[in-house]
mmCIF file of C-alpha atoms in Angstrom:
data_model
loop_
_atom_site.group_PDB
_atom_site.id
_atom_site.type_symbol
_atom_site.label_atom_id
_atom_site.label_comp_id
_atom_site.label_asym_id
_atom_site.label_seq_id
_atom_site.Cartn_x
_atom_site.Cartn_y
_atom_site.Cartn_z
ATOM 1 C CA MET A 231 -46.299 6.638 -13.736
ATOM 2 C CA THR A 232 -46.952 6.269 -17.406
ATOM 3 C CA HIS A 233 -46.992 2.956 -19.177
ATOM 4 C CA THR A 234 -44.007 4.095 -21.256
ATOM 5 C CA GLN A 235 -41.839 4.423 -18.139
ATOM 6 C CA LEU A 236 -42.761 0.973 -16.861
ATOM 7 C CA PRO A 237 -40.625 -1.051 -19.311
ATOM 8 C CA ASP A 238 -37.615 1.111 -18.429
ATOM 9 C CA LEU A 239 -38.250 0.608 -14.735
ATOM 10 C CA GLU A 240 -38.608 -3.109 -15.340
ATOM 11 C CA LYS A 241 -35.255 -3.197 -17.154
ATOM 12 C CA VAL A 242 -33.559 -1.273 -14.347
ATOM 13 C CA THR A 243 -34.927 -3.485 -11.567
ATOM 14 C CA ASN A 244 -34.052 -6.621 -13.520
ATOM 15 C CA ALA A 245 -30.510 -5.322 -14.074
ATOM 16 C CA ALA A 246 -30.165 -4.495 -10.373
ATOM 17 C CA PHE A 247 -31.318 -8.006 -9.480
ATOM 18 C CA GLN A 248 -28.857 -9.585 -11.936
ATOM 19 C CA LYS A 249 -26.042 -7.413 -10.570
ATOM 20 C CA GLN A 250 -26.748 -8.538 -6.997
ATOM 21 C CA PHE A 251 -26.994 -12.158 -8.113
ATOM 22 C CA GLN A 252 -23.681 -11.951 -9.974
ATOM 23 C CA ALA A 253 -22.048 -10.331 -6.933
ATOM 24 C CA LEU A 254 -23.258 -13.202 -4.761
ATOM 25 C CA ARG A 255 -22.079 -15.971 -7.089
ATOM 26 C CA PRO A 256 -18.327 -15.848 -6.167
ATOM 27 C CA ILE A 257 -19.248 -15.880 -2.481
ATOM 28 C CA LEU A 258 -21.389 -18.991 -2.963
ATOM 29 C CA GLU A 259 -18.590 -20.625 -4.935
ATOM 30 C CA ALA A 260 -16.061 -19.792 -2.195
ATOM 31 C CA GLU A 261 -18.388 -21.263 0.428
ATOM 32 C CA ALA A 262 -18.690 -24.471 -1.607
ATOM 33 C CA ARG A 263 -14.895 -24.685 -2.014
ATOM 34 C CA ILE A 264 -14.312 -24.271 1.720
ATOM 35 C CA LYS A 265 -16.941 -26.894 2.526
ATOM 36 C CA GLN A 266 -15.248 -29.225 0.057
ATOM 37 C CA GLN A 267 -11.872 -28.607 1.706
ATOM 38 C CA LEU A 268 -13.368 -29.369 5.127
ATOM 39 C CA ALA A 269 -14.883 -32.582 3.783
ATOM 40 C CA ARG A 270 -11.518 -33.567 2.294
ATOM 41 C CA LEU A 271 -9.862 -32.830 5.653
ATOM 42 C CA ASP A 272 -12.432 -35.048 7.383
ATOM 43 C CA GLY A 273 -11.574 -37.827 4.956
ATOM 44 C CA GLN A 274 -7.865 -37.374 5.618
ATOM 45 C CA LEU A 275 -8.522 -37.494 9.356
ATOM 46 C CA ARG A 276 -10.447 -40.756 9.045
ATOM 47 C CA GLN A 277 -7.713 -42.232 6.874
ATOM 48 C CA ALA A 278 -4.966 -41.093 9.268
ATOM 49 C CA ARG A 279 -6.771 -42.676 12.217
ATOM 50 C CA GLN A 280 -7.106 -45.950 10.335
ATOM 51 C CA ASP A 281 -3.491 -45.875 9.192
ATOM 52 C CA SER A 282 -2.118 -44.959 12.615
ATOM 53 C CA THR A 283 -3.196 -48.304 14.032
ATOM 54 C CA LYS A 284 -1.534 -50.166 11.145
ATOM 55 C CA VAL A 285 1.789 -48.309 10.926
ATOM 56 C CA GLU A 286 4.369 -49.109 13.561
ATOM 57 C CA GLY A 287 6.298 -46.194 15.049
ATOM 58 C CA TYR A 288 3.682 -43.633 14.022
ATOM 59 C CA GLN A 289 2.949 -42.639 17.601
ATOM 60 C CA VAL A 290 6.449 -43.308 18.897
ATOM 61 C CA SER A 291 8.046 -40.897 16.437
ATOM 62 C CA GLY A 292 5.586 -38.116 17.302
ATOM 63 C CA THR A 293 4.201 -37.992 13.800
ATOM 64 C CA ASP A 294 0.689 -38.312 15.190
ATOM 65 C CA VAL A 295 1.162 -35.180 17.308
ATOM 66 C CA LEU A 296 2.511 -33.198 14.347
ATOM 67 C CA TRP A 297 -0.274 -34.344 12.050
ATOM 68 C CA ASN A 298 -2.961 -33.654 14.650
ATOM 69 C CA SER A 299 -1.656 -30.140 15.245
ATOM 70 C CA TRP A 300 -1.546 -29.481 11.478
ATOM 71 C CA GLU A 301 -5.069 -30.860 11.087
ATOM 72 C CA SER A 302 -6.345 -28.746 13.964
ATOM 73 C CA ALA A 303 -4.735 -25.548 12.645
ATOM 74 C CA THR A 304 -5.996 -26.222 9.128
ATOM 75 C CA ARG A 305 -9.522 -26.927 10.370
ATOM 76 C CA ARG A 306 -9.494 -23.741 12.455
ATOM 77 C CA GLN A 307 -8.340 -21.690 9.451
ATOM 78 C CA LEU A 308 -10.976 -23.212 7.166
ATOM 79 C CA ASN A 309 -13.726 -22.652 9.730
ATOM 80 C CA LEU A 310 -12.697 -18.994 10.075
ATOM 81 C CA GLN A 311 -12.773 -18.596 6.295
ATOM 82 C CA LEU A 312 -16.177 -20.284 6.206
ATOM 83 C CA ALA A 313 -17.524 -17.952 8.895
ATOM 84 C CA ARG A 314 -16.290 -14.866 7.009
ATOM 85 C CA THR A 315 -17.726 -16.178 3.759
ATOM 86 C CA ARG A 316 -21.087 -16.902 5.368
ATOM 87 C CA ALA A 317 -21.183 -13.389 6.825
ATOM 88 C CA GLN A 318 -20.567 -11.990 3.332
ATOM 89 C CA LYS A 319 -23.222 -14.338 1.993
ATOM 90 C CA LEU A 320 -25.793 -13.095 4.513
ATOM 91 C CA ALA A 321 -25.136 -9.481 3.531
ATOM 92 C CA GLY A 322 -25.318 -10.394 -0.150
ATOM 93 C CA MET A 323 -28.518 -12.369 0.333
ATOM 94 C CA GLU A 324 -30.148 -9.361 1.996
ATOM 95 C CA ALA A 325 -29.236 -7.154 -0.954
ATOM 96 C CA LEU A 326 -30.464 -9.855 -3.345
ATOM 97 C CA ARG A 327 -33.773 -10.149 -1.461
ATOM 98 C CA THR A 328 -34.270 -6.381 -1.695
ATOM 99 C CA ALA A 329 -33.513 -6.375 -5.426
ATOM 100 C CA PHE A 330 -35.820 -9.345 -5.950
ATOM 101 C CA GLY A 331 -38.623 -7.620 -4.044
ATOM 102 C CA ARG A 332 -38.295 -4.525 -6.204
ATOM 103 C CA LYS A 333 -38.252 -6.641 -9.336
ATOM 104 C CA GLN A 334 -41.399 -8.485 -8.225
ATOM 105 C CA ALA A 335 -43.141 -5.232 -7.320
ATOM 106 C CA VAL A 336 -42.484 -3.785 -10.783
ATOM 107 C CA GLU A 337 -43.680 -6.989 -12.461
ATOM 108 C CA THR A 338 -46.868 -6.890 -10.385
ATOM 109 C CA LEU A 339 -47.357 -3.247 -11.269
ATOM 110 C CA ARG A 340 -46.888 -4.032 -14.969
ATOM 111 C CA LYS A 341 -49.496 -6.810 -14.785
ATOM 112 C CA LYS A 342 -51.961 -4.505 -13.057
ATOM 113 C CA VAL A 343 -51.417 -1.800 -15.667
ATOM 114 C CA GLN A 344 -51.932 -4.364 -18.445
ATOM 115 C CA GLN A 345 -55.183 -5.558 -16.837
ATOM 116 C CA ALA A 346 -56.402 -1.991 -16.428
ATOM 117 C CA ASN A 347 -55.562 -1.269 -20.073
ATOM 118 C CA ARG A 348 -57.432 -4.403 -21.201
ATOM 119 C CA LYS A 349 -60.498 -3.374 -19.189
ATOM 120 C CA ALA A 350 -60.336 0.157 -20.593
ATOM 121 C CA ASN A 351 -60.033 -1.190 -24.139
ATOM 122 C CA ALA A 352 -62.931 -3.597 -23.569
ATOM 123 C CA LYS A 353 -65.118 -0.745 -22.312
ATOM 124 C CA LYS A 354 -64.116 1.363 -25.281
ATOM 125 C CA HIS A 355 -64.907 -1.386 -27.807
ATOM 126 C CA PHE A 356 -68.030 -2.780 -26.209
ATOM 127 C CA GLY A 357 -69.359 0.402 -24.668
ATOM 128 C CA ALA A 358 -69.946 -1.130 -21.260
#
């Protein structure tokens, strides 16, 4: 490989890395949103448990059963979404790791070529 091809290769590997990173970003954002929704649901559950002891007729009217079934179904749906999102994230992370490895390899190669060029220039100038 010539030193003129190396900058092009570096640009390509950097672009591939950025593409993989940008593809992963919406997945990470979706994971954060789902986690936030689960945390909000946990807060609602705590509040409902506190309120159920204070409000008369809550259990008698069956409202507690309805709310608990809604909470359970919502939690199940969010956990399924979180599992799917995490599976996508794992696949995306693998692609990102591969792109990062290639990017690092090209950067290492560039540094080695630069060092070799410096040594060659030093020999040429100093006659060693």
